[in-house]
Short mmCIF file of C-alpha atoms in Angstrom, two decimals:
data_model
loop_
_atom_site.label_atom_id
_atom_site.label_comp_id
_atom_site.label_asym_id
_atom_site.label_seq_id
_atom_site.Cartn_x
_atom_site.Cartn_y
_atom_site.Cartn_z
CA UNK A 26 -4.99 -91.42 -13.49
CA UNK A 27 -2.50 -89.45 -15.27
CA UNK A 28 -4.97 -87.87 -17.55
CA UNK A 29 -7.24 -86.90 -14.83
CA UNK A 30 -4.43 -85.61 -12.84
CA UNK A 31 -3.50 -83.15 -15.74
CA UNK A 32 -7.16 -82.06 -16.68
CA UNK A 33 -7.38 -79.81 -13.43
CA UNK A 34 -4.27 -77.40 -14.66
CA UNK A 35 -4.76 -77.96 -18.02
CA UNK A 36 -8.59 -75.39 -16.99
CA UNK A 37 -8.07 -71.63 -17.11
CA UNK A 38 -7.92 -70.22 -13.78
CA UNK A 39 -11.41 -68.41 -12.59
CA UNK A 40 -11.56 -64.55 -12.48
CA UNK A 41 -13.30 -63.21 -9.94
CA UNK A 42 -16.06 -60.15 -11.60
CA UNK A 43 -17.50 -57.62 -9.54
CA UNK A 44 -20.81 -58.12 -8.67
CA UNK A 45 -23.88 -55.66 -10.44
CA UNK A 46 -23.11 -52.58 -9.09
CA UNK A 47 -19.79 -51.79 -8.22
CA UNK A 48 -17.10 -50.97 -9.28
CA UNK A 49 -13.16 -50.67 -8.87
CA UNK A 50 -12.80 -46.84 -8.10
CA UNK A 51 -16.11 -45.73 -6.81
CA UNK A 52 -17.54 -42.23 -6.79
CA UNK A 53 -17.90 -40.13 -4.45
CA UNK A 54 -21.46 -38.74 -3.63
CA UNK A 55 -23.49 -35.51 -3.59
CA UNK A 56 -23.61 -35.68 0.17
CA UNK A 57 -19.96 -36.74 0.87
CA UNK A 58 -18.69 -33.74 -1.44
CA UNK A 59 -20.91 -30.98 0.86
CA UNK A 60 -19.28 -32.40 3.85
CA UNK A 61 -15.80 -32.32 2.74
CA UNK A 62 -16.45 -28.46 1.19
CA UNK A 63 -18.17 -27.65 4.81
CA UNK A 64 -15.31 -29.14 6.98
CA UNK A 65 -12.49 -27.56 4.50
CA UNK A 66 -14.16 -24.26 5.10
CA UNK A 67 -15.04 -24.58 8.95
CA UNK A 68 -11.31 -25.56 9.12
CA UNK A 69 -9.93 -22.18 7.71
CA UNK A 70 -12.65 -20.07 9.84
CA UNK A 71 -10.96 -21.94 12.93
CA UNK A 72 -7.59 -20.86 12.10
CA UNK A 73 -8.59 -16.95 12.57
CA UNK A 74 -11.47 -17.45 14.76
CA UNK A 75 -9.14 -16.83 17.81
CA UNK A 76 -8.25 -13.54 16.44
CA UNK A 77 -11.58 -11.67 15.81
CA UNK A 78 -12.89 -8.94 18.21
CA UNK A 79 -11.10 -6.51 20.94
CA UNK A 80 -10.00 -9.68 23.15
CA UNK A 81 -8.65 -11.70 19.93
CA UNK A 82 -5.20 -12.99 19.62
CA UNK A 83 -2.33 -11.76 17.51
CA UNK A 84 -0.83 -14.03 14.88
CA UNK A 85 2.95 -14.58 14.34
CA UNK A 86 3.75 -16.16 10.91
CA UNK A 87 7.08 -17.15 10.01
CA UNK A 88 7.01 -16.85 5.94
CA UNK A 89 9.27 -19.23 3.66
CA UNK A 90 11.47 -16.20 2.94
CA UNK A 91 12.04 -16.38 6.90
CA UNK A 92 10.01 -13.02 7.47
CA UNK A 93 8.21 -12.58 10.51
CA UNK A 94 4.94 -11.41 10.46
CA UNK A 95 2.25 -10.21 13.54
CA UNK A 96 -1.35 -9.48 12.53
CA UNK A 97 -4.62 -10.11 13.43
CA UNK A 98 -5.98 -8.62 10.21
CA UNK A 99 -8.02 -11.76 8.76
CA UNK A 100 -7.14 -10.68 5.06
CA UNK A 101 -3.27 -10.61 5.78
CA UNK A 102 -3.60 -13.73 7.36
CA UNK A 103 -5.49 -15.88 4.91
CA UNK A 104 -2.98 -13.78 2.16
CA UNK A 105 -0.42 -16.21 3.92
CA UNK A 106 -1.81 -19.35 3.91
CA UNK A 107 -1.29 -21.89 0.89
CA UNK A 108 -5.06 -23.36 0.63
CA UNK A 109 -5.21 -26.55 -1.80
CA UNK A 110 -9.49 -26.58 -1.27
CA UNK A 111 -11.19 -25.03 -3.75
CA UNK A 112 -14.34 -24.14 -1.17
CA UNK A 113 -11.24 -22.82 1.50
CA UNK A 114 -10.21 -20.82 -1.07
CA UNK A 115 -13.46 -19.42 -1.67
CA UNK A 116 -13.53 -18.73 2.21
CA UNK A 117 -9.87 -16.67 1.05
CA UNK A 118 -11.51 -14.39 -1.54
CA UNK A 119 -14.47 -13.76 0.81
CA UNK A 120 -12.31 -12.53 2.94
CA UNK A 121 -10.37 -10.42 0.33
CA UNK A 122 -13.25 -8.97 -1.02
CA UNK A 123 -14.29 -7.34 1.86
CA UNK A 124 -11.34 -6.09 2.04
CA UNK A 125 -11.49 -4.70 -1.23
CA UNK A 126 -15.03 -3.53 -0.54
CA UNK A 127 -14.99 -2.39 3.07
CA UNK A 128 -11.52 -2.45 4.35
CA UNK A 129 -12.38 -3.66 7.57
CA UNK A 130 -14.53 -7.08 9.48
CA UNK A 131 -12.22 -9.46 6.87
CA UNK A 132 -12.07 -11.87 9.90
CA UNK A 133 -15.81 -11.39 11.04
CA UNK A 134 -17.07 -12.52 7.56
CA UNK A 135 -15.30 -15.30 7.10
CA UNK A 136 -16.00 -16.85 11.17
CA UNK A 137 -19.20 -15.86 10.07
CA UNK A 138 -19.59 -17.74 7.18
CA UNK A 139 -18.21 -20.85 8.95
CA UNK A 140 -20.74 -21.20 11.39
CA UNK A 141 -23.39 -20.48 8.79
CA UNK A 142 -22.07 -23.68 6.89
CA UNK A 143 -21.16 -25.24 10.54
CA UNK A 144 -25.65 -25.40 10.80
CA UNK A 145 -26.02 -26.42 7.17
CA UNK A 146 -24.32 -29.47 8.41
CA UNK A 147 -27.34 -29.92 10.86
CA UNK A 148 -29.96 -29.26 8.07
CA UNK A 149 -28.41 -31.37 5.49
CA UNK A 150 -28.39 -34.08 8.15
CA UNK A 151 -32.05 -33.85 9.04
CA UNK A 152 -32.76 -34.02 5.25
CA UNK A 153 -33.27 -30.40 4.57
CA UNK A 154 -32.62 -30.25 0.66
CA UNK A 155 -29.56 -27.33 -0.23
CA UNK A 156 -31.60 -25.47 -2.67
CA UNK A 157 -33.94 -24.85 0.17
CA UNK A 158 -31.17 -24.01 2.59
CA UNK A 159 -29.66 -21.86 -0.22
CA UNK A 160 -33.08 -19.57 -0.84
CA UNK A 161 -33.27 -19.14 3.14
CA UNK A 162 -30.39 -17.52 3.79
CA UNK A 163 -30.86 -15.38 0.66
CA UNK A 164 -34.12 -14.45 2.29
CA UNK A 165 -32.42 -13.93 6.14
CA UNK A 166 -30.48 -11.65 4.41
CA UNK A 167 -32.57 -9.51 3.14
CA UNK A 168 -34.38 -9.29 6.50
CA UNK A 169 -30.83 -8.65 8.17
CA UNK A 170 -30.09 -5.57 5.75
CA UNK A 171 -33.99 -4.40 6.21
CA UNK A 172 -33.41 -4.44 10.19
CA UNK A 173 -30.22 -3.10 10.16
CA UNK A 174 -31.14 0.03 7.89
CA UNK A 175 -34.50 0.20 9.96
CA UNK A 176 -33.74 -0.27 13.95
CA UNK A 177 -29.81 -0.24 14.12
CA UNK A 178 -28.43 2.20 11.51
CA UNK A 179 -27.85 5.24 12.12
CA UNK A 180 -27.20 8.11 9.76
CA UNK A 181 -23.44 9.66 9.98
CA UNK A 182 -23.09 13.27 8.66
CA UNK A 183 -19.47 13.56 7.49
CA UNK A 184 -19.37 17.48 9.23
CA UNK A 185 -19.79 15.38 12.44
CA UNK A 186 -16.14 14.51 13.28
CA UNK A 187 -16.48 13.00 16.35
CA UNK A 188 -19.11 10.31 14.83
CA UNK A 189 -16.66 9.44 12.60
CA UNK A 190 -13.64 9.54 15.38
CA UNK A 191 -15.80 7.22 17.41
CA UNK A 192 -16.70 4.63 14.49
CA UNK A 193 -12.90 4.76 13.93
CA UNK A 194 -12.22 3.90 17.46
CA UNK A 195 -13.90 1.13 16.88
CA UNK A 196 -12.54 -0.55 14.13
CA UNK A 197 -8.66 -0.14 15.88
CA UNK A 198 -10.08 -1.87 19.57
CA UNK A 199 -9.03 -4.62 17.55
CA UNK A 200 -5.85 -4.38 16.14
CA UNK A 201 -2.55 -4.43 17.72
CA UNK A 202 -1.90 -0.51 17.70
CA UNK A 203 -5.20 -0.30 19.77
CA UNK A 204 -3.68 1.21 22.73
CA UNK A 205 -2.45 4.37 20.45
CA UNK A 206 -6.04 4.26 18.78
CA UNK A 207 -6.73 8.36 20.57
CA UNK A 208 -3.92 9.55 18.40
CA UNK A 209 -4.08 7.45 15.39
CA UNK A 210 -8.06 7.83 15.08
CA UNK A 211 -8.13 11.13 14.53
CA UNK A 212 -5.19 11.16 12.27
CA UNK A 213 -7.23 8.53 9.94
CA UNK A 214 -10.26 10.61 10.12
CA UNK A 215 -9.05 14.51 9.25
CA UNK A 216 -6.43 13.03 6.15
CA UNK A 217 -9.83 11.31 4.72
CA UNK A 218 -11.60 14.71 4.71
CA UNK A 219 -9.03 16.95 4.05
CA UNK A 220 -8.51 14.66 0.59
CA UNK A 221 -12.33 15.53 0.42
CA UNK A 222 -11.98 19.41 0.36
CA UNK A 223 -11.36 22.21 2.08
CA UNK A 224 -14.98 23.40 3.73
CA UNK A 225 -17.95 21.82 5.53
CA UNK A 226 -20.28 22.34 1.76
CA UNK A 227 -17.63 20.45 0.05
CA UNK A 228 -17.07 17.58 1.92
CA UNK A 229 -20.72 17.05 2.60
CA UNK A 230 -21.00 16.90 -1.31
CA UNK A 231 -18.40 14.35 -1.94
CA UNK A 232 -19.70 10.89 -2.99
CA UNK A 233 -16.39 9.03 -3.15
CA UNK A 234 -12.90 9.44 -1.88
CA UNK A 235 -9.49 7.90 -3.64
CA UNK A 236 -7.00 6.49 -0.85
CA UNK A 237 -4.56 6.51 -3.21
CA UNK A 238 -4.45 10.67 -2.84
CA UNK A 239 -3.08 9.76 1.17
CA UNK A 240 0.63 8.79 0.77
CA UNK A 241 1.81 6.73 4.31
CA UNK A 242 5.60 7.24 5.27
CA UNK A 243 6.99 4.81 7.32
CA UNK A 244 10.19 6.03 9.14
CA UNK A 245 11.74 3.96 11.86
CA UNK A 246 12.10 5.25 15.34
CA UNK A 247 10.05 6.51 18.08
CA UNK A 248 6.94 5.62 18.81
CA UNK A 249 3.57 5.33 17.39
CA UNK A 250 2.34 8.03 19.24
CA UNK A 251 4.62 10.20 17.32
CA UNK A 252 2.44 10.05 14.09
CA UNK A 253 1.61 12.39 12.72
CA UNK A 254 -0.29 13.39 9.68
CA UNK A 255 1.14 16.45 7.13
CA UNK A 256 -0.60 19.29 5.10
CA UNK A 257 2.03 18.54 2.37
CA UNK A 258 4.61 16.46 1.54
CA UNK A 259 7.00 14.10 3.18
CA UNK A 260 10.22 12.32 1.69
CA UNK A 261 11.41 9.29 3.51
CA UNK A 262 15.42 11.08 3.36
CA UNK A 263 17.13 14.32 3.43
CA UNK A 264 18.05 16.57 1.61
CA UNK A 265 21.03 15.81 -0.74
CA UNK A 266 23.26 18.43 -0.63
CA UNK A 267 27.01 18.93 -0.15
CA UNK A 268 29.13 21.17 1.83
CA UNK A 269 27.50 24.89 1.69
CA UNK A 270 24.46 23.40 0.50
CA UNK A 271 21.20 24.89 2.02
CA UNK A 272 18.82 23.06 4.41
CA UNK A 273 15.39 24.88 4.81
CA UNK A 274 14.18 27.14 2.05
CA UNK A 275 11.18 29.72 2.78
CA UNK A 276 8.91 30.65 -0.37
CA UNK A 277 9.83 27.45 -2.36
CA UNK A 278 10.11 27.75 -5.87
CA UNK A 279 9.87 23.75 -6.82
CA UNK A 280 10.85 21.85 -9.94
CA UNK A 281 10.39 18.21 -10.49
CA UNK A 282 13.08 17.13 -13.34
CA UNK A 283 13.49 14.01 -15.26
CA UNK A 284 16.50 14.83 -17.02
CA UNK A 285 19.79 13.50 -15.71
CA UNK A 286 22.67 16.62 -14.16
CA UNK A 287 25.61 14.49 -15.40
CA UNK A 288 27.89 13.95 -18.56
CA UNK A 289 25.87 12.13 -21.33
CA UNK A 290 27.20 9.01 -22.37
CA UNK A 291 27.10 7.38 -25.60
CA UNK A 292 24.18 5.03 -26.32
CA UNK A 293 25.96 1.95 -26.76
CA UNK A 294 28.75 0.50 -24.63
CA UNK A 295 31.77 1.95 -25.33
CA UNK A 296 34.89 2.58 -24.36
CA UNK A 297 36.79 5.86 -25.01
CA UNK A 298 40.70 5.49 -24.14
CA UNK A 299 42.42 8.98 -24.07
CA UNK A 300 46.15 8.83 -23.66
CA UNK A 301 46.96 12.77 -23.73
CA UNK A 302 47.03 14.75 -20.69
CA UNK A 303 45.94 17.73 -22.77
CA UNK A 304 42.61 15.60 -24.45
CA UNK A 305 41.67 14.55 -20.49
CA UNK A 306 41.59 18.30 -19.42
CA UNK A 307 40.31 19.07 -22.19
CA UNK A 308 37.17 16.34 -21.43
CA UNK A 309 37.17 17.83 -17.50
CA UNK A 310 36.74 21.31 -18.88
CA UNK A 311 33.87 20.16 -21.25
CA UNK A 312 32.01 18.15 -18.51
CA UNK A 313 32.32 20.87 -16.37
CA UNK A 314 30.94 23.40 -18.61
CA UNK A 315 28.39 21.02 -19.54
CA UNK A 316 27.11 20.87 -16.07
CA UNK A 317 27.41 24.19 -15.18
CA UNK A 318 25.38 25.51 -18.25
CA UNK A 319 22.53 22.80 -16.84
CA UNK A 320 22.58 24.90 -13.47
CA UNK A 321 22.69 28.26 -14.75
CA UNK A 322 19.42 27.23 -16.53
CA UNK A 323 17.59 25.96 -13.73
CA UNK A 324 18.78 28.92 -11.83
CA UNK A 325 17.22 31.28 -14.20
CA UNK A 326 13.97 29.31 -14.71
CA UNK A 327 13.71 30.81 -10.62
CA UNK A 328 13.63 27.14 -9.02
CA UNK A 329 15.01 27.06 -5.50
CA UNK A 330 13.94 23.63 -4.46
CA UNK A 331 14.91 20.75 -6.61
CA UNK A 332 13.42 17.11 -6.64
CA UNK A 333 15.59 14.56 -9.39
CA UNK A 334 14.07 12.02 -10.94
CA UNK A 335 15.91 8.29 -10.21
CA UNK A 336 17.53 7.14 -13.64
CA UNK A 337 18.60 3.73 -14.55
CA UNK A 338 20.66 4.55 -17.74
CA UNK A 339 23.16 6.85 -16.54
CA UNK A 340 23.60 8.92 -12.82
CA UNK A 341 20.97 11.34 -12.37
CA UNK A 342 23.58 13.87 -10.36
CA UNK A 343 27.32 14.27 -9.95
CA UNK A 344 29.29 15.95 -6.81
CA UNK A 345 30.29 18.38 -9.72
CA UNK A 346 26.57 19.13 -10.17
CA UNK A 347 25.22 19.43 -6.17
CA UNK A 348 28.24 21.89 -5.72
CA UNK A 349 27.65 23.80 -8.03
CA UNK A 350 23.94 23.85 -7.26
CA UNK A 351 25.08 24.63 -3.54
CA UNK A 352 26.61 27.33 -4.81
CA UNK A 353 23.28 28.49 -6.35
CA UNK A 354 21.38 27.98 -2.95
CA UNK A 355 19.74 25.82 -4.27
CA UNK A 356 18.06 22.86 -1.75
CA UNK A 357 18.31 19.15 -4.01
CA UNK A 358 15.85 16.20 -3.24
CA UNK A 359 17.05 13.23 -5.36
CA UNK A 360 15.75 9.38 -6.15
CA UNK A 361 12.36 10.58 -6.64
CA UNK A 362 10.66 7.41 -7.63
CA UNK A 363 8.85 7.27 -10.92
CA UNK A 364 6.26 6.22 -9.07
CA UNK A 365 5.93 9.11 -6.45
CA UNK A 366 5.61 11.63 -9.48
CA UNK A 367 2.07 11.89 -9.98
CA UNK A 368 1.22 12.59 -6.85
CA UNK A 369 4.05 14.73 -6.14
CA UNK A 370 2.90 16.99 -8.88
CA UNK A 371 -0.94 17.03 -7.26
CA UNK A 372 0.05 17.75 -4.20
CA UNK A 373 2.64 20.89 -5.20
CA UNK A 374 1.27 21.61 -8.19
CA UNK A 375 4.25 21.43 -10.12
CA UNK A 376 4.40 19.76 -14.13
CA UNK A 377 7.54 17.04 -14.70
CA UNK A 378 10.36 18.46 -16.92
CA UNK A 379 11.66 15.69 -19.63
CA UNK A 380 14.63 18.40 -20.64
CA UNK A 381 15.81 21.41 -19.34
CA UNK A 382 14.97 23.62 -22.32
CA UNK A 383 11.14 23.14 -21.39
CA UNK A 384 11.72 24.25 -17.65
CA UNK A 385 10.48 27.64 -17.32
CA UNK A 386 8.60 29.39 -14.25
CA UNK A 387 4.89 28.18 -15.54
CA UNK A 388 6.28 24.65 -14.52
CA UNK A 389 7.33 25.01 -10.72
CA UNK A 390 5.33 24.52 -7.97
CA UNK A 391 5.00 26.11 -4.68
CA UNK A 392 5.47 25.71 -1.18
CA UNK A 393 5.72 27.80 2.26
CA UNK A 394 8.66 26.10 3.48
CA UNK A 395 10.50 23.40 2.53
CA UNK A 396 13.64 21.60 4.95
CA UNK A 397 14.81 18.80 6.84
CA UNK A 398 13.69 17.56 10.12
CA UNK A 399 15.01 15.58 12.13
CA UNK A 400 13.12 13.24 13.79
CA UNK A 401 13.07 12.66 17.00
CA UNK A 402 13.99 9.38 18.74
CA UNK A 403 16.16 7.92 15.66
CA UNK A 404 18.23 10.95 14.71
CA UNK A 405 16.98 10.39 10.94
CA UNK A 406 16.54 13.48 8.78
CA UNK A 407 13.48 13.61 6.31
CA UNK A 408 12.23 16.66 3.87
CA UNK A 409 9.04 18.26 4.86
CA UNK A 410 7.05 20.53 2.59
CA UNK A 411 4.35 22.57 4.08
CA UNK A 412 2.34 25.25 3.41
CA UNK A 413 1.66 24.35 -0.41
CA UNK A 414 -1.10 25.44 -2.40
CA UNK A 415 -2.66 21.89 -2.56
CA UNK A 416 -4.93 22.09 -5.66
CA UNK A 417 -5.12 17.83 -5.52
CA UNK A 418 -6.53 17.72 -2.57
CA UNK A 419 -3.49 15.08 -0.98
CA UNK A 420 -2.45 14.61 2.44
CA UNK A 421 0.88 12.14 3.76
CA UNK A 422 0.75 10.43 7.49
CA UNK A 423 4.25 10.10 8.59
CA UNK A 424 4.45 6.94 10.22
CA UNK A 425 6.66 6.28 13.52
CA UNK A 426 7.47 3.10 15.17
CA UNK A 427 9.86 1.28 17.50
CA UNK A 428 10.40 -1.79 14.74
CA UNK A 429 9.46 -3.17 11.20
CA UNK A 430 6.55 -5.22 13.26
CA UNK A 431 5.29 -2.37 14.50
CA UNK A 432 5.13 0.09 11.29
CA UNK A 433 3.77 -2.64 9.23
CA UNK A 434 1.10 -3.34 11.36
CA UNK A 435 0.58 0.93 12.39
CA UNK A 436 0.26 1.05 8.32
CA UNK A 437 -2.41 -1.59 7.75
CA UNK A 438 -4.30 -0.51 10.77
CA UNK A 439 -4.40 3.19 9.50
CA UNK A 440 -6.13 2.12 6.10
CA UNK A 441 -8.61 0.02 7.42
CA UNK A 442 -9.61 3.08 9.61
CA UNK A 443 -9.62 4.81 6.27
CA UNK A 444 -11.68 2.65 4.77
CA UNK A 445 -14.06 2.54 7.17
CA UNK A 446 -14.38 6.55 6.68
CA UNK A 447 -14.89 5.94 3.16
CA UNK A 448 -17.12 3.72 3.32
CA UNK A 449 -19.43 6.35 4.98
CA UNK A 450 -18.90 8.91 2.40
#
């Protein structure tokens, strides 16, 4: 009784297999990985789709830095969003693409694209094999460009300005600035051709235009309707320039310098103690004459307008230096980004001095006028240069606006008008 009472957990205890055909961690299948890639995607062309088209929505995103952002431009939107998916993300780069490519309909392609995968749902669920589906929309595509081209199209001549003010209008119905889109379409149109060239020949010749020759101020204050766009050049601040120090300059002689109008310092850090009165004046006086002998040179090279390079080694100016160059009449623009320079140069046609024994008169550039302005509705000064030779073909759009919001949006708008201009060169 004993014995039989022990055989039972004395027997190993039985494991329960899985049956032929399954297993603990099954995969998923063909048709359950399309679905999830369609819904992921239909779910990111439903976050925009309420902002496409002259009645869409405007966006406000708070960004982890706190920023606030308002846009309805599809690219800037999706530029926000943190997508996991890999087919969302594709959905994202769709959408920056066209940006890339067009400028403008970034939200059209990608609510587009989502109900194009919204009735591959539909197919797939009757059966419809995706290699099939795949080949047919290749095929409606090629109908879609062969109708467009054929019926719809119609060819734009760039001499025709208002064709192109009227396409323009038409990409802004959309955006927030839309109710300002009489003065900025215009303003988007003639700094496109005037990067283009001069005359009607020239501009009908051109086969591609560079965006990057139209430089976009933003200065805060006003309105949007007071943008404007400049034959020349703008700088976001005034003039530098101390008491006695001249504000507008006619017949500008310019120079662009990248040397610095202070005392040179050593090229390690050190310290120099001087404990004599008579070795400190003796410093001042050198410093002084130092400086001054940098003035006189610049003076002589014929230079009546001055832009200074920013440093980051030592300070690119002194007081001691913009008095004496007030003395000289001579009208100082400094923190001239290193970035800014190349185009600077195009657009006054001036060459970048490294010292000032290499600036002579061959290297200045030229300009009607040159002063500040102050702008109206913020009481902020900027420098204006106008009337310059322009032999690389640049143009600036000064930007107004009552708020950050406002000028960020005004700037994005503007290029995709641009692009849209370009895109019909």
């Amino acid at each position: 009784m004993s014995a039989a009472a022990a055989m039972p957990s004395a027997m190993p205890s039985a494991v329960a297999r899985p049956s032929s055909g399954e297993t603990f961690q099954e995969r998923s299948k063909g048709k359950d990985v399309r679905i999830s890639n369609i819904v992921a995607a239909k779910a990111v062309a439903a976050a925009i789709r309420t902002s496409l088209g002259p009645r869409g929505m405007d966006k406000l995103l708070q960004l982890p830095s706190g920023e606030v952002l308002i846009s309805n431009d599809g690219a800037t939107l999706l530029s926000k969003l943190h997508v996991l998916h890999p087919a969302a993300k594709m959905l994202v780069e769709c959408s920056q693409s066209q940006d890339v490519e067009a400028g403008d309909g970034t939200t059209s392609v990608v609510v587009l694209a989502g109900a194009l995968l919204d009735a591959c749902l539909d197919l797939l669920t009757k059966g419809i094999h995706p290699s099939a589906i795949a080949g047919s929309f290749y095929r409606a595509g090629e109908e879609c460009v062969r109708i467009l081209r054929g019926r719809v199209g119609k060819a734009v001549k760039l001499s025709e300005r208002e064709s192109l003010v009227g396409a323009v209008k038409t990409c802004l119905s959309s955006k927030v600035v839309s109710q300002n889109e009489d003065v900025l379409a215009p303003i988007a149109v003639d700094s496109v051709l005037t990067v283009l060239g001069r005359d009607v020949d020239e501009i009908e010749k051109a086969t591609n235009v560079d965006l990057r020759d139209i430089r976009m101020v933003e200065q805060l204050g006003g309105t949007v309707d007071d943008t404007e766009l400049v034959q020349g050049l703008v700088f976001d601040k005034g003039a530098t320039k101390t008491a006695g120090g001249p504000s507008q300059i006619d017949n500008a002689k310019i120079a662009l310098i990248q040397f610095c109008l202070s005392a040179p310092k050593t090229d390690m850090d050190n310290n120099v103690v001087v404990s004599d009165y008579a070795a400190m004046d003796r410093i001042l006086r050198d410093e002084r004459k130092y400086i001054l002998n940098l003035c006189k040179k610049i003076k002589k090279s014929g230079a009546n307008v001055l832009l200074i390079q920013k440093s980051i080694l030592r300070d690119a100016y002194n007081e001691l230096s913009l008095h004496f160059l007030a003395k000289m009449n001579i009208l100082v623009v400094t923190d001239v980004e290193r970035t800014d320079v190349e185009f600077v140069c195009r657009t006054l046609g001036c060459t970048p001095v490294p010292h000032v024994d290499s600036l002579t008169p061959e290297k200045l550039g030229t300009a009607a006028h040159v002063g500040d302005v102050v702008l109206p509705g913020s009481g902020h000064k900027v420098v204006k240069f106008t009337g310059v030779a322009n032999p690389g073909k640049t143009s600036t759009v000064l930007l107004r606006g009552s708020n950050q919001l406002v000028l960020a949006e005004a700037n994005r708008s503007i290029h995709d008008a641009q692009c849209v201009v370009r895109s019909l060169v």
